[in-house]
Coordinates of C-alpha atoms and ligand atoms in Angstrom, one line a residue:
X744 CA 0.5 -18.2 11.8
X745 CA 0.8 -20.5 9.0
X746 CA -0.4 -19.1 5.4
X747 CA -1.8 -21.6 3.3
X748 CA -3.8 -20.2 0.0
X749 CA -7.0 -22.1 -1.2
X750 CA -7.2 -23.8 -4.4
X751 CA -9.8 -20.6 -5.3
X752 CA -7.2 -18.1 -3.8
X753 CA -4.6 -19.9 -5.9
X754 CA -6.4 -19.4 -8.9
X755 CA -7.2 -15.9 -8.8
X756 CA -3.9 -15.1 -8.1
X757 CA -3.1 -17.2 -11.4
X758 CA -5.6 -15.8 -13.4
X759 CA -5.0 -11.8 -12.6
X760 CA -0.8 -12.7 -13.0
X761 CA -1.6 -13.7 -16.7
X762 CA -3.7 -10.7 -17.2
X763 CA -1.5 -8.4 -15.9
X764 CA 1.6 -9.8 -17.6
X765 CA 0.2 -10.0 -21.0
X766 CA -2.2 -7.2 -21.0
X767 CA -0.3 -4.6 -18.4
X768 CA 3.2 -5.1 -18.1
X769 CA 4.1 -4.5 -22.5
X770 CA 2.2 -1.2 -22.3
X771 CA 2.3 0.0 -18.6
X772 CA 6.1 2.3 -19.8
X773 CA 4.3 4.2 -22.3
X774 CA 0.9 5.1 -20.2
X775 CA 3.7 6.4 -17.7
X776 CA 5.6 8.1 -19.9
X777 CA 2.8 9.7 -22.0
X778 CA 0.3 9.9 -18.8
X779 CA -2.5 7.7 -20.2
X780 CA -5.3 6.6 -18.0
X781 CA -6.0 2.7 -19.0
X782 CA -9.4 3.4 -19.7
X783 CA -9.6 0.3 -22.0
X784 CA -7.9 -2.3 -19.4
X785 CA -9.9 -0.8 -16.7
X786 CA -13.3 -2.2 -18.8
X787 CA -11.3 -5.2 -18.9
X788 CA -11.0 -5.7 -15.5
X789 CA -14.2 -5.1 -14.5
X790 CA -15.2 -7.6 -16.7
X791 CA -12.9 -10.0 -14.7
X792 CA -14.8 -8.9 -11.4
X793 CA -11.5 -7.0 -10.1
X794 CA -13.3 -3.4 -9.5
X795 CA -15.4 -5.0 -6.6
X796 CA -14.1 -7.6 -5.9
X797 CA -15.4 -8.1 -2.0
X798 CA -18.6 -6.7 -2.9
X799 CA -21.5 -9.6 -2.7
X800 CA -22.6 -10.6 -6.2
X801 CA -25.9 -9.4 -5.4
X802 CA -24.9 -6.4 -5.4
X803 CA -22.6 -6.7 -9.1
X804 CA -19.1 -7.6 -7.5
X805 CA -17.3 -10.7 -7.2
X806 CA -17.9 -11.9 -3.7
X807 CA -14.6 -12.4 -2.6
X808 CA -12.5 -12.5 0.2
X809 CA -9.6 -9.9 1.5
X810 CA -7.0 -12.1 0.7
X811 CA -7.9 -12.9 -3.1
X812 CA -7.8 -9.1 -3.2
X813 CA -4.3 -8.8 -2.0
X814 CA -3.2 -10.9 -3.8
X815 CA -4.7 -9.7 -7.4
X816 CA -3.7 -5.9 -6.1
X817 CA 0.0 -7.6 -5.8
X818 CA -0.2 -9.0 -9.4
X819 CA -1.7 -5.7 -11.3
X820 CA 1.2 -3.4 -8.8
X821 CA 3.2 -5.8 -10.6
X822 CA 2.4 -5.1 -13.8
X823 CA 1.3 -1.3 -13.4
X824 CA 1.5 0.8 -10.5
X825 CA -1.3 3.0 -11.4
X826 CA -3.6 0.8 -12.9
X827 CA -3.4 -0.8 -8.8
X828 CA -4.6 2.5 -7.3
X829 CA -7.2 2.8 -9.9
X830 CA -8.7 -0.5 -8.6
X831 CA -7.5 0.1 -4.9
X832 CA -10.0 3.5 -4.7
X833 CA -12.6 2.1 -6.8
X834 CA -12.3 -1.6 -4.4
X835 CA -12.2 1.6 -1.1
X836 CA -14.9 3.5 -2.3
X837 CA -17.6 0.3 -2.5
X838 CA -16.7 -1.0 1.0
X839 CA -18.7 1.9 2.8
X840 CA -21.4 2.0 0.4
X841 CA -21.8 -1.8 1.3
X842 CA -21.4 -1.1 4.9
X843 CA -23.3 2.4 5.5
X844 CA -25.3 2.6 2.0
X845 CA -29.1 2.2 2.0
X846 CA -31.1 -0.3 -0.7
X847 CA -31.9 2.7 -3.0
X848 CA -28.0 3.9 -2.6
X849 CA -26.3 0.1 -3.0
X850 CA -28.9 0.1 -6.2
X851 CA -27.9 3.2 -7.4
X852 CA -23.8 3.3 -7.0
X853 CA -22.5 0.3 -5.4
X854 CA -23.9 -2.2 -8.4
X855 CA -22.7 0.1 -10.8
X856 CA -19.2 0.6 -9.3
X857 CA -18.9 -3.1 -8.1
X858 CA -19.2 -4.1 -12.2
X859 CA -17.4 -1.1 -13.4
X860 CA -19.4 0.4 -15.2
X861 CA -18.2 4.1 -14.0
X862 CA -15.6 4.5 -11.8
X863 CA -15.6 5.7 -8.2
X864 CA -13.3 8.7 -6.1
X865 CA -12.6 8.8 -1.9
X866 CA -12.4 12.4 -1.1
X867 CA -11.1 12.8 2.1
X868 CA -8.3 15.0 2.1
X869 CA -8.3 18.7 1.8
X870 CA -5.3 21.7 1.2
X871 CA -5.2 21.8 5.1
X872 CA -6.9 18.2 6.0
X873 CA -3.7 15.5 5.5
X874 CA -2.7 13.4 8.6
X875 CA -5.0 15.9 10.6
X876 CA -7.9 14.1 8.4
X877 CA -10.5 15.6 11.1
X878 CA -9.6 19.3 10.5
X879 CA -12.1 19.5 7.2
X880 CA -13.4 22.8 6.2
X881 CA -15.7 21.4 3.5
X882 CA -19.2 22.5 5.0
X883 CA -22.5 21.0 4.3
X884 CA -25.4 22.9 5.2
X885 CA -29.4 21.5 4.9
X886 CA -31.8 23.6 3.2
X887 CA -34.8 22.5 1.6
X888 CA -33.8 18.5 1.1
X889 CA -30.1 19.7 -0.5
X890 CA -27.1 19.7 1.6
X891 CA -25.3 22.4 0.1
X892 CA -21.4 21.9 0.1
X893 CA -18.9 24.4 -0.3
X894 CA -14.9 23.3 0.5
X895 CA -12.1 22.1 -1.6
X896 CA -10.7 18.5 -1.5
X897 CA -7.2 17.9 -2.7
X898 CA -4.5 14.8 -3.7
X899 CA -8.0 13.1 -5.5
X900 CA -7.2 9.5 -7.1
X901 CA -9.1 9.2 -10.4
X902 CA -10.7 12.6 -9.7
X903 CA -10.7 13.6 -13.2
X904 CA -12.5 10.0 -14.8
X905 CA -14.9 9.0 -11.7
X906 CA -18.1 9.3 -11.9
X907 CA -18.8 9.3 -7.9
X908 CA -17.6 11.0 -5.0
X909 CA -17.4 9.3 -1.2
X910 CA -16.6 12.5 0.3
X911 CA -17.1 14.4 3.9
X912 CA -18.1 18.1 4.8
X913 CA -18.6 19.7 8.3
X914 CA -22.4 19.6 9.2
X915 CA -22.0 20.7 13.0
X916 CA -18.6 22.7 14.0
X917 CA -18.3 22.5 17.5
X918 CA -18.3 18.7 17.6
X919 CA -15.2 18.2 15.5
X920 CA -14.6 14.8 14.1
X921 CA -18.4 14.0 15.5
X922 CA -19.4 17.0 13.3
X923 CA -18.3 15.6 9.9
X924 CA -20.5 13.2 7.8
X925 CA -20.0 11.9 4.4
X926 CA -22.0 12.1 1.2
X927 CA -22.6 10.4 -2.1
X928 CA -21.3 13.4 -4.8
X929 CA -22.1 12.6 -8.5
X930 CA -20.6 14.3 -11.4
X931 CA -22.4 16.7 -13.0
X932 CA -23.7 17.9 -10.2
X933 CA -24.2 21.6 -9.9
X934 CA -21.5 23.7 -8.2
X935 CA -19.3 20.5 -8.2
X936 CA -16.0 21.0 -10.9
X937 CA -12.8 19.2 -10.7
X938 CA -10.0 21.5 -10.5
X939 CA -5.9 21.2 -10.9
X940 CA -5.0 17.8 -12.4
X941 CA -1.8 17.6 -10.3
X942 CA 1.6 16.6 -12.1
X943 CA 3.2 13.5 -10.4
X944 CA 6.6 12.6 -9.7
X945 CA 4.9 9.1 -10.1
X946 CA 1.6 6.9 -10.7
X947 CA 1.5 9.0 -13.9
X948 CA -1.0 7.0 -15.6
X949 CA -3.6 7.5 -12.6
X950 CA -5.0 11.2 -12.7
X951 CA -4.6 12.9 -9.1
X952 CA -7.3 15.9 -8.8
X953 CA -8.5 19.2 -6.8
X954 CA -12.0 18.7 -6.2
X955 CA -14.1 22.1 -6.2
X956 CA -17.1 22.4 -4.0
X957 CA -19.0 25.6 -4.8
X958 CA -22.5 25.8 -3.2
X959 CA -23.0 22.1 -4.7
X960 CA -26.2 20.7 -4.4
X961 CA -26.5 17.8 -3.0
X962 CA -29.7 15.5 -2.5
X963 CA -30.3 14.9 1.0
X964 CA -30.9 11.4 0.2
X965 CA -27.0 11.0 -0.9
X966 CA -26.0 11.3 3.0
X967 CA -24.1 8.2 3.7
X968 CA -25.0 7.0 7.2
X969 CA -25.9 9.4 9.7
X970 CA -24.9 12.7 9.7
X971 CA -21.5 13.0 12.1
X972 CA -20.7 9.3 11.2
X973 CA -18.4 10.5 8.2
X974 CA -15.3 10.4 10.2
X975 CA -15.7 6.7 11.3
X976 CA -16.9 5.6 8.3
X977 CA -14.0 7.0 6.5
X978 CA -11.0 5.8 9.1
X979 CA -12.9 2.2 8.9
X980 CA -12.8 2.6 5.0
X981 CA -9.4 3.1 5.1
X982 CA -8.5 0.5 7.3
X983 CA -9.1 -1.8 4.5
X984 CA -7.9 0.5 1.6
X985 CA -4.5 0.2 3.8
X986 CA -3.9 -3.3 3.3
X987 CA -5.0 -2.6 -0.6
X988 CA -1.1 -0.2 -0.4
X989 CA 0.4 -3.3 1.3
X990 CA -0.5 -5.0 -1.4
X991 CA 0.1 -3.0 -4.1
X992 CA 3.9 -2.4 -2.2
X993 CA 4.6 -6.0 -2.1
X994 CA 3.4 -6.0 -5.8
X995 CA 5.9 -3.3 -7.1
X996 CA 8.8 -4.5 -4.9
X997 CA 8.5 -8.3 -6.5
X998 CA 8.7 -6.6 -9.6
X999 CA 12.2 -4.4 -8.7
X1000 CA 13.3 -8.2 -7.6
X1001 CA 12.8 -9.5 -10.4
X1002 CA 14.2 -6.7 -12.7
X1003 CA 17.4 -6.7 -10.7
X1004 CA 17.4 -10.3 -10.3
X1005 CA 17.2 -10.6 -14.6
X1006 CA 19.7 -7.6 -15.3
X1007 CA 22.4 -8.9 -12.2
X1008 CA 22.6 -12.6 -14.4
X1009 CA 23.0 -11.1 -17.5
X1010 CA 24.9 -8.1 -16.8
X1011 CA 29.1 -8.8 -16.7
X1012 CA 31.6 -7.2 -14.8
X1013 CA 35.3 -8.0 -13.9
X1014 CA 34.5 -11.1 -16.4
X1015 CA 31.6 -12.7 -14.4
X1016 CA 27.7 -12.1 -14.3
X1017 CA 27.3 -9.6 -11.3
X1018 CA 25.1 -12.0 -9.6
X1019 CA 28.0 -13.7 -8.9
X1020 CA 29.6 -10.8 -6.6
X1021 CA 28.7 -11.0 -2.5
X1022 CA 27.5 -7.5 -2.8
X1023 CA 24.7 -7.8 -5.2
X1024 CA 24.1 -11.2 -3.8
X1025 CA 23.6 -10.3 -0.3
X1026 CA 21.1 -7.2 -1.9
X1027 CA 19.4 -9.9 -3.9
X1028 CA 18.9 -11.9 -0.6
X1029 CA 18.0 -8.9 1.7
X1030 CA 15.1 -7.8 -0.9
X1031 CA 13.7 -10.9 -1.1
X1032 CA 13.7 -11.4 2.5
X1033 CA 12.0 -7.9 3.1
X1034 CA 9.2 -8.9 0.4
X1035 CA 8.4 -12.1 1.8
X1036 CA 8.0 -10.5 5.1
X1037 CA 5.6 -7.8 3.9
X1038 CA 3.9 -10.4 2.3
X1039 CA 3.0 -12.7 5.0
X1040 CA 1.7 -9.2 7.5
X1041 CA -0.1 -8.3 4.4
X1042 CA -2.0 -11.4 4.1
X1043 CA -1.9 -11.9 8.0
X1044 CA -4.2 -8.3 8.3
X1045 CA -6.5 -9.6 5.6
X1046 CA -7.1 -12.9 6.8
X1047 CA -8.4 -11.2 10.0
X1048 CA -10.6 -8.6 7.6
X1049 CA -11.8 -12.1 6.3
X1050 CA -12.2 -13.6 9.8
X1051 CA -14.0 -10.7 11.0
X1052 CA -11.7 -10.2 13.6
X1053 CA -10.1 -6.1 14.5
X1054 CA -7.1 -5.4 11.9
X1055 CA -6.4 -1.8 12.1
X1056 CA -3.4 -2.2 14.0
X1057 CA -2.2 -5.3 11.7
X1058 CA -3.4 -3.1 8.3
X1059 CA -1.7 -0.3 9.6
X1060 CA 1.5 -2.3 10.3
X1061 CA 1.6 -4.2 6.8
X1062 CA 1.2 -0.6 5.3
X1063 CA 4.1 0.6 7.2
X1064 CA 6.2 -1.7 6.7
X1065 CA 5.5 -3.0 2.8
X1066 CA 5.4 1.0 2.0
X1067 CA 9.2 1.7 3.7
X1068 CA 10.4 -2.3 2.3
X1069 CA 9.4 -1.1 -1.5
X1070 CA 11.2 2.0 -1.1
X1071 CA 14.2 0.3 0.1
X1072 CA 13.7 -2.4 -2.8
X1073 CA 13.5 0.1 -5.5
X1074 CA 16.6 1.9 -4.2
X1075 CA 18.5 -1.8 -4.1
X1076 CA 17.2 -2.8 -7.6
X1077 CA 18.2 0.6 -9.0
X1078 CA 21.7 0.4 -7.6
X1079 CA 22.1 -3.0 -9.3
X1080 CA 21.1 -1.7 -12.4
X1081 CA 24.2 1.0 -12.1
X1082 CA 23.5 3.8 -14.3
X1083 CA 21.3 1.8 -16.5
X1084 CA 18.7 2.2 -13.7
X1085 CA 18.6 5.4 -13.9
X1086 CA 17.5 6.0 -17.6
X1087 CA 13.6 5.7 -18.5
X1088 CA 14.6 2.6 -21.0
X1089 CA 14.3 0.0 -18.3
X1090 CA 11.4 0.3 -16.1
X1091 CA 12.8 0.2 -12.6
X1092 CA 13.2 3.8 -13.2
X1093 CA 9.1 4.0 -13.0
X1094 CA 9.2 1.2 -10.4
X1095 CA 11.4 3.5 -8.1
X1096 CA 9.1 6.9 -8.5
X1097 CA 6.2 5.1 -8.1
X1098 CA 7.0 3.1 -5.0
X1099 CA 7.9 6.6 -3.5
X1100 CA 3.6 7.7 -2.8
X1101 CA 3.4 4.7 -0.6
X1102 CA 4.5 5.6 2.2
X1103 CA 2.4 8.5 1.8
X1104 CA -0.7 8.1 0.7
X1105 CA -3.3 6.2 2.5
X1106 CA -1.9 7.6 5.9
X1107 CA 1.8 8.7 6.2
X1108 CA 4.3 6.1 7.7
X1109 CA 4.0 8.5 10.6
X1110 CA 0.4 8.2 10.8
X1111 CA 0.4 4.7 10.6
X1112 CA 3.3 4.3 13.7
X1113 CA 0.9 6.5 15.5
X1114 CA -2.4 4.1 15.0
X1115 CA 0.1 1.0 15.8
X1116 CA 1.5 2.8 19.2
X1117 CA -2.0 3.7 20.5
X1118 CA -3.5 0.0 20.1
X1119 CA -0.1 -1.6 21.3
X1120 CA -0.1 0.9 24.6
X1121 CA -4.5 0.1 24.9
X1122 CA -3.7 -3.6 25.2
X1123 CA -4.1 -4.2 29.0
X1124 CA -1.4 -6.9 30.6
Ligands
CAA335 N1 -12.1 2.8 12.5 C1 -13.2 3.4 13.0 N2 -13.2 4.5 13.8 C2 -12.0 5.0 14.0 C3 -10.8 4.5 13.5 C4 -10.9 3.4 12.7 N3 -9.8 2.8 12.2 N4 -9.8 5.3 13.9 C5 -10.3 6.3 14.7 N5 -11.6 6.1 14.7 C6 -12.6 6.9 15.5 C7 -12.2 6.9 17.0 O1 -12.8 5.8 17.6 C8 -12.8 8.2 17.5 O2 -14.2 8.1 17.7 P1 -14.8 8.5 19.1 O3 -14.4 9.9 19.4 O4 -16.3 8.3 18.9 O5 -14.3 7.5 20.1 C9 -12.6 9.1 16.3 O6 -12.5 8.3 15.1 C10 -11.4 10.0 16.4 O7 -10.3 9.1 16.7 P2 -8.8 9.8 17.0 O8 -9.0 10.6 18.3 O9 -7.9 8.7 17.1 O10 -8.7 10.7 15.8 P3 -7.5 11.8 15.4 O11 -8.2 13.0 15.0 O12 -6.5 11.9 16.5 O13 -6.8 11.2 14.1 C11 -5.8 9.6 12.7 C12 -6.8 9.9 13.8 C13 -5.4 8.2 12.8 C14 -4.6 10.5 12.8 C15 -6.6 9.9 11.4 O14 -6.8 11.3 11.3 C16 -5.8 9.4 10.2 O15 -5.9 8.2 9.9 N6 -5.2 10.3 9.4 C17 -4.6 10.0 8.1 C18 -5.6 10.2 7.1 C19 -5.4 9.3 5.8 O16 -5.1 8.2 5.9 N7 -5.7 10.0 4.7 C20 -5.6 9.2 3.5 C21 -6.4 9.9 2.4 S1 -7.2 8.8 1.4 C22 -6.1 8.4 0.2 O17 -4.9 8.6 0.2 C23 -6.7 7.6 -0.9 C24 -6.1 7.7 -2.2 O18 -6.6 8.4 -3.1 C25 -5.1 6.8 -2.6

């Protein structure tokens, strides 16, 4: 497959890199060190059209395509880490609105969300609900036009600043994943609270939350889809949402390439620049390799996203392997730095905690191997 970007894809790209560089990178140390939430850059990029971005204008986002969203994911990563999984959730949590939503529900939160105007959570995941995403305790019971929801959701990007809530609850038992459907959970809503914030080893400037369910009541109306249809519309969300990590992998990987690539020309040793020793060279050349082929399966799964063709199997493979390429990048880029790496004044210290969620989050590397086996061993000779 050749990968050739479009004069709009090119300028996107262009347009978020300045952004990011001038109004991200400078500050991005000191929300990580002093756990800030970018409240203020997060206006901003709604403003540029970045919290929605393949939402249809009519309905407030940008109208773009999967690839234009890699590719400005890869640019704020760059810059910030957690600013990326800000607008990878809030990008997550409009895609089945715009899918599943009704009129009165795309009026009511997708507009808003798709032009930032408040903030958006996917609540998936529970204390015993990881990998096993089907084994949800959550329950949501219907009495008198309220579903009420009691449960406890855990590991809760932007829990603590979203105003809504994508999140699924048991309404029938016995029919396991068929039993599980989704809802529309706004804050303020009585018997919903946000519980622990939880403290990171990374992504310190995005807030991680406990989600508290205690008989919340939830307006019928707020079912998203049909009820049993929350587990599919949540593994198809997150089909997309996987090739947001790629992204956001390939993103904080050029940045530990470039770091290293700065510090190993400056840097001397045994009288000459360490960039001119075989064994940082041959580092330099393996990272950038490793990027350039996450890259290309990243923009590969989205194309098809684009084309309307299946991508679970190429999202899930671009996650797996951007999320385990960063981790080796960071390692790399810290070696080069020697023991400079290791001290908070340079920033592939942050680069190197935050790469480590990725392969994580999103579906575990081992999830994702799983998805990839099961759709390489369905495909008939
Ligand atoms: N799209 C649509 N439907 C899908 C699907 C997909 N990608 N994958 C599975 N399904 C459907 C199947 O077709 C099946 O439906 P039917 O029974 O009607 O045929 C149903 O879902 C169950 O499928 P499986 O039997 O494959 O399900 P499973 O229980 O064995 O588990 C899994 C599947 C892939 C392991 C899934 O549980 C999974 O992806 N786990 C990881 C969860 C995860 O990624 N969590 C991330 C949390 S969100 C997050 O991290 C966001 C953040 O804040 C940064």
């Amino acid at each position: 497959m050749t990968f050739q970007l479009t004069e709009e894809q090119r300028m996107i790209q262009m347009t978020v890199r300045e952004f990011a560089r001038k109004e991200i990178e400078p500050i991005a140390g000191k929300w990580d060190r002093e756990s800030l939430f970018p409240e203020e850059t997060i206006s901003k990029m709604a403003e540029m059209g970045l919290l929605g971005m393949m939402v249809p204008s009519e309905y407030g986002g940008a109208g773009l395509d999967t690839v234009s969203y890699s590719l400005a994911m890869q640019e704020i990563a760059y810059a910030c880490a957690s600013t990326s999984v800000i607008m990878g959730v809030n990008n997550l949590v409009c895609e089945p609105l715009l899918k599943f939503g009704t009129e009165a529900q795309k009026q009511k939160y997708l507009v808003p969300l798709a032009q930032g105007k408040f903030i958006g959570s996917f609540a998936l995941t529970e204390p015993g609900a990881g990998s096993d995403a089907a084994n949800q305790k959550t329950s949501a019971l219907l009495k008198d036009n309220f579903y009420i929801l009691n449960g406890t959701k855990m590991f809760i990007t932007s829990g603590s600043h979203a105003k809504v809530f994508i999140t699924t609850a048991v309404t029938d038992k016995a029919a396991r994943h068929h039993g599980i459907s989704a809802f529309i959970v706004e804050k303020g809503m009585p018997g919903f609270s946000i519980g622990k914030i939880e403290d990171k080893m990374g992504l310190r400037a995005s807030d991680t939350t406990e989600l508290i369910f205690e008989n919340c009541r939830v307006p019928s109306e707020n079912l998203l889809g049909k009820e049993g249809e929350g587990f599919k519309i949540m593994m198809a969300a997150l089909d997309g949402g996987r090739i947001g990590i790629a992204s956001q992998s390939v993103g904080i990987a050029q940045a530990c390439l470039d770091a290293a690539t700065r510090y190993a020309k400056k840097r001397e040793a045994f009288g000459q620049p360490i960039a001119e020793f075989q064994g940082i060279r041959w580092m330099i050349a393996d990272m950038a390799t490793e990027i350039e082929a996450a890259r290309l399966l990243t923009l590969q799964a989205a194309l098809l996203k684009d084309r309307g063709l299946p991508f679970t199997k190429e999202a899930s493979m671009a996650k797996l392997f951007a999320s385990e390429m960063v981790n080796r990048v960071a390692y790399k880029a810290l070696q080069i730095h020697g023991g400079y790496g290791y001290l908070k004044d340079f920033p592939v210290e942050r680069y190197y905690r935050d790469a480590r969620v990725t392969t994580i989050y999103e579906g575990t590397s081992e999830i994702q191997r799983n998805v990839i086996a099961k759709l390489v061993l369905s495909t008939e000779d």
